[in-house]
Each structure stands twice: as structure tokens, then as C-alpha cells.
Tab-separated table of C-alpha atoms in Angstrom:
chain	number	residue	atom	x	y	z
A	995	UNK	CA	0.000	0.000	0.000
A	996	UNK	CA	1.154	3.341	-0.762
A	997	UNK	CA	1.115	6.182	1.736
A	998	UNK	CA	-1.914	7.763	1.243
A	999	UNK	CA	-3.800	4.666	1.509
A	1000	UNK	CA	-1.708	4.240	5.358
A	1001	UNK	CA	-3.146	8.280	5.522
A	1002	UNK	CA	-6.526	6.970	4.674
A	1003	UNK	CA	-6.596	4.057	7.418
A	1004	UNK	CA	-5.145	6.009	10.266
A	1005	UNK	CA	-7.640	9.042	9.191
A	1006	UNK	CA	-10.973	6.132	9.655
A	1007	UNK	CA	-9.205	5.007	12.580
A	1008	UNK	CA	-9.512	8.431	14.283
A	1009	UNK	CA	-12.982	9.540	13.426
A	1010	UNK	CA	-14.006	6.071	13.942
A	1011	UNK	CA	-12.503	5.711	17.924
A	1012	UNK	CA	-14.108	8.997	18.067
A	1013	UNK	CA	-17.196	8.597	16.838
A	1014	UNK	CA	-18.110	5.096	18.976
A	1015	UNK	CA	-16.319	6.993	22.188
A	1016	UNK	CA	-19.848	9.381	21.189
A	1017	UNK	CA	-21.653	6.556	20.940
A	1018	UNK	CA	-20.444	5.414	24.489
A	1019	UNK	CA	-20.968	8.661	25.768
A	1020	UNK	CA	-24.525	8.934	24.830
A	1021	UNK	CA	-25.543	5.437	25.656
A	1022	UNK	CA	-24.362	6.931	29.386
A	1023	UNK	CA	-26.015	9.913	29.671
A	1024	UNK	CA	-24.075	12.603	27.526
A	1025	UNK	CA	-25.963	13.257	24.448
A	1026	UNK	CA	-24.931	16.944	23.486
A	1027	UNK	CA	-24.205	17.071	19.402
A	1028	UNK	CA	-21.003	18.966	20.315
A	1029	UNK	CA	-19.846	15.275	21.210
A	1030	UNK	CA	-20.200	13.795	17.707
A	1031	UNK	CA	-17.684	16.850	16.560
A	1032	UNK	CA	-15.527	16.479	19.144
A	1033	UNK	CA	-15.048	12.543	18.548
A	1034	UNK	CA	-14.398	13.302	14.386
A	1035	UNK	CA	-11.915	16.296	15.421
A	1036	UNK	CA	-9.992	14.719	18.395
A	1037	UNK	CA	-10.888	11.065	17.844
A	1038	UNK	CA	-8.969	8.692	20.293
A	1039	UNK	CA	-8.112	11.812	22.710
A	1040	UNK	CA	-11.949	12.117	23.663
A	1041	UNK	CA	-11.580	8.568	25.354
A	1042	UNK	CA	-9.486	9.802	27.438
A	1043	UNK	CA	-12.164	12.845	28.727
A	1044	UNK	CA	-14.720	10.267	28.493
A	1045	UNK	CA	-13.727	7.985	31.451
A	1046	UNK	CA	-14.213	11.184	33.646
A	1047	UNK	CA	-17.592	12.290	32.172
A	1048	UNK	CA	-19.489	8.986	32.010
A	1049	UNK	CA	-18.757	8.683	36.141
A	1050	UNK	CA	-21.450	11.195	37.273
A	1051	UNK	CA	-24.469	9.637	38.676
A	1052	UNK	CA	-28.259	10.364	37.326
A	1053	UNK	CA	-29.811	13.351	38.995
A	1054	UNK	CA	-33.099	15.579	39.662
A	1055	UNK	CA	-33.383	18.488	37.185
A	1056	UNK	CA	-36.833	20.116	37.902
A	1057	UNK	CA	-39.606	18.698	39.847
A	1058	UNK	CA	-43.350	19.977	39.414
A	1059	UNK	CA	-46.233	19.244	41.981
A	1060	UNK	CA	-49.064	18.708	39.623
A	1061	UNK	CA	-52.020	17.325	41.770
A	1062	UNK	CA	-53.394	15.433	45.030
A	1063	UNK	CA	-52.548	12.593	46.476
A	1064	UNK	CA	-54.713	9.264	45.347
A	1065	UNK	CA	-56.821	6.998	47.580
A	1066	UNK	CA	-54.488	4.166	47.205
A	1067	UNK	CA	-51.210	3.124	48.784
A	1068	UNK	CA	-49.475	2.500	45.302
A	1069	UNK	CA	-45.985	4.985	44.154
A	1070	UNK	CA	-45.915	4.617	40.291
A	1071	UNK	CA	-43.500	6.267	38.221
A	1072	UNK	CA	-43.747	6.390	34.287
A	1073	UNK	CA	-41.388	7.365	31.491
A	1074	UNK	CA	-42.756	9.717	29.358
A	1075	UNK	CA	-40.858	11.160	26.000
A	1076	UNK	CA	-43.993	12.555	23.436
A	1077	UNK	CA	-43.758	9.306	21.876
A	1078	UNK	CA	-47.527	7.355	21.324
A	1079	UNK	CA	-46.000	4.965	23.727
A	1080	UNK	CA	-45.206	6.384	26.640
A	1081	UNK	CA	-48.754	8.243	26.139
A	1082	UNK	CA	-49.760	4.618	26.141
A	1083	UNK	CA	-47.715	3.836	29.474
A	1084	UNK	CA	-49.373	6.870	31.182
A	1085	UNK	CA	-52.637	5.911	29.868
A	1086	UNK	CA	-52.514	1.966	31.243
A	1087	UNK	CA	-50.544	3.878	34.833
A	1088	UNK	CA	-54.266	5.632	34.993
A	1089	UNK	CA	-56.466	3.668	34.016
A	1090	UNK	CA	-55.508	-0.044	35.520
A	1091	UNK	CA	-53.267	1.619	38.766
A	1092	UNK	CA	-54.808	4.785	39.094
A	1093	UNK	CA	-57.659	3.822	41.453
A	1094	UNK	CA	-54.876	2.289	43.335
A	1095	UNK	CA	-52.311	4.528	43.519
A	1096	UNK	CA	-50.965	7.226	46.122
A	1097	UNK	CA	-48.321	8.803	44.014
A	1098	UNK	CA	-48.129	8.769	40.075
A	1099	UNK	CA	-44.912	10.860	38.697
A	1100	UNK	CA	-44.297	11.369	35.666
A	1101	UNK	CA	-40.420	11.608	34.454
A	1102	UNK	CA	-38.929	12.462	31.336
A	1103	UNK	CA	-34.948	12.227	31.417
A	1104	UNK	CA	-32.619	14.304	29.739
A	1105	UNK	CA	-29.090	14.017	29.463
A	1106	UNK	CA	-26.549	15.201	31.350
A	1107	UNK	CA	-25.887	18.094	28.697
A	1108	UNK	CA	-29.118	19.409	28.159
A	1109	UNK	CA	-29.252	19.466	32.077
A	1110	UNK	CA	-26.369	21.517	31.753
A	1111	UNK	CA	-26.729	23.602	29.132
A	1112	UNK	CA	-30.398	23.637	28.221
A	1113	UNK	CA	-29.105	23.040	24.728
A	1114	UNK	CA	-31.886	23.694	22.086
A	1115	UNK	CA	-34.191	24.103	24.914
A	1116	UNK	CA	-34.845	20.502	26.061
A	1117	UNK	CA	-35.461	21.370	29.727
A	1118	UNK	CA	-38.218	23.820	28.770
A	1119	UNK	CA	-39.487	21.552	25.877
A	1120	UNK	CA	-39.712	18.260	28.970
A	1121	UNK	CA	-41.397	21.045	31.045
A	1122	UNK	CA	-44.292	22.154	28.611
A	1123	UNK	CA	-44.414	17.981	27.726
A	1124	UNK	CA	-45.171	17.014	31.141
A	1125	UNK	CA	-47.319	19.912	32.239
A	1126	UNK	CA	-49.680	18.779	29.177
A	1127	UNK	CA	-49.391	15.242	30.134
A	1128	UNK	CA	-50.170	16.237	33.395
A	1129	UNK	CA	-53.512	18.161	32.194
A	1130	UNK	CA	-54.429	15.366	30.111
A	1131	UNK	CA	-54.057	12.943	32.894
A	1132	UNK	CA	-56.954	14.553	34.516
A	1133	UNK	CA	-55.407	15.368	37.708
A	1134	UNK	CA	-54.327	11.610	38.704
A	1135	UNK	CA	-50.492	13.166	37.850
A	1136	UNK	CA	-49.281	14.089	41.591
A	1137	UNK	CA	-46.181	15.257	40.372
A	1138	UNK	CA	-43.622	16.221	37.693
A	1139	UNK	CA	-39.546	15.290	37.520
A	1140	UNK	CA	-36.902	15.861	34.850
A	1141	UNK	CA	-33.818	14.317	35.728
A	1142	UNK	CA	-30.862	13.807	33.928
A	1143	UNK	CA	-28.735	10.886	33.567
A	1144	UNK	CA	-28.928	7.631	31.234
A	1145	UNK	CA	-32.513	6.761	30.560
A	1146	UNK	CA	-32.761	3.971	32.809
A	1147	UNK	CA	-30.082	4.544	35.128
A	1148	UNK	CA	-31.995	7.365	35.835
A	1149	UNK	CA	-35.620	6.108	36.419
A	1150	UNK	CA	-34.176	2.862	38.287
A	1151	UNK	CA	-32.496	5.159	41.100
A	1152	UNK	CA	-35.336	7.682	41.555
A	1153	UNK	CA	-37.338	4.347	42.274
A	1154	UNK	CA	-35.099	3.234	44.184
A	1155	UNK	CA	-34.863	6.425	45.896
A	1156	UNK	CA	-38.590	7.814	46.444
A	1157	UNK	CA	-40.110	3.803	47.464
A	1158	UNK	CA	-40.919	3.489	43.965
A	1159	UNK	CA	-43.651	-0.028	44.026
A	1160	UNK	CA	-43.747	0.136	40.150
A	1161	UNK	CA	-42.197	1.599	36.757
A	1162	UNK	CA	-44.636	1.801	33.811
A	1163	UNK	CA	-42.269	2.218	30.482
A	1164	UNK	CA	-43.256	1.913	27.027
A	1165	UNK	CA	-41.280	-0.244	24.157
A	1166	UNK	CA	-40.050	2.263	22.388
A	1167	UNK	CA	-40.098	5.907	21.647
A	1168	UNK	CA	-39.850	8.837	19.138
A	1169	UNK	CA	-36.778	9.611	16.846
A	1170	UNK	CA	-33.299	8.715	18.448
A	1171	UNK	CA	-35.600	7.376	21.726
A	1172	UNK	CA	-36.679	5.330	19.607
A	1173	UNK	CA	-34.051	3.008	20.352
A	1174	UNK	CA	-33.099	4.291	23.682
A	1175	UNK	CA	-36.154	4.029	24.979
A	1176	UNK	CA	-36.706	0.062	23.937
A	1177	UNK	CA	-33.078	-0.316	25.372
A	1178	UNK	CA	-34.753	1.229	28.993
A	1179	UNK	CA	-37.521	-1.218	29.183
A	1180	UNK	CA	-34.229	-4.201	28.154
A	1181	UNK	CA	-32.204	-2.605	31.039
A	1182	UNK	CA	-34.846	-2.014	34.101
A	1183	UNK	CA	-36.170	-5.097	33.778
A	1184	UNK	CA	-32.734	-7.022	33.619
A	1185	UNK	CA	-31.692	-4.044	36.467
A	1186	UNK	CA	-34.578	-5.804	38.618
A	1187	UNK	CA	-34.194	-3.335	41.289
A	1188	UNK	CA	-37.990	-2.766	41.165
A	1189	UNK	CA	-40.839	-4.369	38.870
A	1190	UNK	CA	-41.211	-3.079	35.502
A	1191	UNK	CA	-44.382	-2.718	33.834
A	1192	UNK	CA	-43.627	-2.399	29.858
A	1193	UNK	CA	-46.131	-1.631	27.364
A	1194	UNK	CA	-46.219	-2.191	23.659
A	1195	UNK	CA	-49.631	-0.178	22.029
A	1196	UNK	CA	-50.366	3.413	20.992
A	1197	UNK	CA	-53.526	3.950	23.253
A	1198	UNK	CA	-53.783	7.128	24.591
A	1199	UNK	CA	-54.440	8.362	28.383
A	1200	UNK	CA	-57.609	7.671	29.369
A	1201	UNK	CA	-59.219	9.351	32.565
């Protein structure tokens, strides 16, 4: 091979370490787009900043009180990202738990970025989401939490945390949740730290 084709290689080489170091990244809480150029400009260097980064643990964002208590003695927590599922995991929380339940929060998790740096205004965008999902829920949504973190890292320890009895999760989301959100329902349930409740359909909430 000639030298340009060596050039060639070790160029791939770089963008590619830098590009799956992204993909790391993401998978662990750090989805900013600034990663993606940082991993084609300093390829195998960002490894190096990654180890540090990924080592943060999930935390709360914003937290909204959004209605009273129930009659029940059930704490339910569901995942909610726009996506016709999780509209169908807060639908099923209401309508099968809901005359059961205490508590019913509804989280959305953002990563560690946008927690940061509100990039492209996901905190407010998670905000207006939940206060709508909240309304439509017909006040069986007691409260509101963004937190930030990896998707079910994130949900897992705020259940752990708060005496969580059940997390209601749908199968897969919208865009790049899509996968991520499919790979939440994988990981709490194999996480077993507290029961899972996964749901497949595109029903809506129902009151």
C-alpha cells in the first residue's frame, strides 16, 4: 500500500474511535451534538475525557407538583418522552393503577448536557411535555420530575430512591428514543431493582 492509503486508514481510525467513544458517551447519559464533533476532530483523545464524564451519577433536574394525592397506597413512576408509547404507558398507569395509587410521577430524562446547558431548549421543551401530560391525565399526575442521567439509570435510582412499588415504560419511543427508549424497558427489567411494567400499544391516556 502506498502512503496515502496508510493516511486513509489512520484518518478512519480516528474519526471512527471517536465517533463510537460518542456513541459510548450517549448510551451513558451525555448526548450533546457537540460530542459527535468532538469525537471526528480529536478522535482517540476524547476517550481519554470520556472515562471522567461517564462517572457522574443520574440526577433531579426540575420537579413539578401537579395534583393530590390518590386513595391508594401504590408509588408509580412512568417514562414519558412525546412518543404514542409512553402516552400509552401513562394511559394503562391511569387507568388499571390509578384507582390504586398514592403517588403517580411522571419523568422524562434528559441528558446530562441538556441538564447543563439547556441546549436547544430541552429542559423547557420536557417542562411544557409534562405539564400537558399532566392536564391530560386529569389530575391523577401528583407530580412532575426531569432528571438527567442515562434513561434507565436514571428512572431505576429515583425508584429506588422515592419507594418506587412500580415503573410503567413503554417499548419504544420517538426519533433517536426510539431506540433508547426500547433499550430502557431491556435494562430495568434485567436491572430488577424494582418491577417493571412495559407496554407495547399506541392507546392514549384515558381518565
Amino acid at each position: 500500500m502506498g502512503d496515502l492509503s496508510y493516511v486513509l486508514i489512520a484518518v478512519f481510525v480516528w474519526i471512527a474511535t471517536g465517533l463510537l467513544t460518542a456513541w459510548w458517551m450517549a448510551r451513558r447519559g451525555h448526548g450533546g451534538p457537540g460530542w459527535l464533533f468532538m469525537g471526528v476532530v480529536f478522535g482517540p483523545v476524547l476517550a481519554l475525557v470520556a472515562g471522567e464524564r461517564v462517572r457522574r451519577r443520574p440526577t433531579r433536574v426540575a420537579r413539578t407538583e401537579a395534583g393530590p394525592h390518590g386513595p391508594g397506597r401504590l408509588r408509580v413512576l412512568v417514562g414519558v418522552d412525546g412518543s404514542p408509547e409512553s402516552e400509552t404507558a401513562l394511559g394503562l398507569a391511569v387507568g388499571l393503577l390509578g384507582p390504586y395509587t398514592e403517588t403517580l410521577v411522571a419523568a422524562q430524562v434528559v441528558d446530562y448536557d441538556a441538564a447543563e446547558l439547556d441546549w436547544q431548549g430541552r429542559i423547557v421543551e420536557a417542562k411544557d411535555r409534562l405539564s400537558a401530560v399532566a392536564e391530560e391525565a386529569g389530575g391523577r399526575v401528583t407530580a412532575c420530575e426531569i432528571l438527567a442521567g442515562p434513561p434507565a439509570a436514571a428512572l431505576a435510582r429515583f425508584a429506588v430512591e422515592n419507594d418506587i412499588d412500580v415503573v410503567v415504560v413503554g417499548r419504544h419511543g420517538r426519533g433517536l428514543s426510539k431506540r433508547l427508549l426500547g433499550d430502557v424497558a431491556r435494562e430495568l427489567l434485567r436491572d430488577g431493582s424494582v418491577p417493571v411494567l412495559v407496554t407495547g400499544g399506541r392507546r392514549g391516556v384515558s381518565g
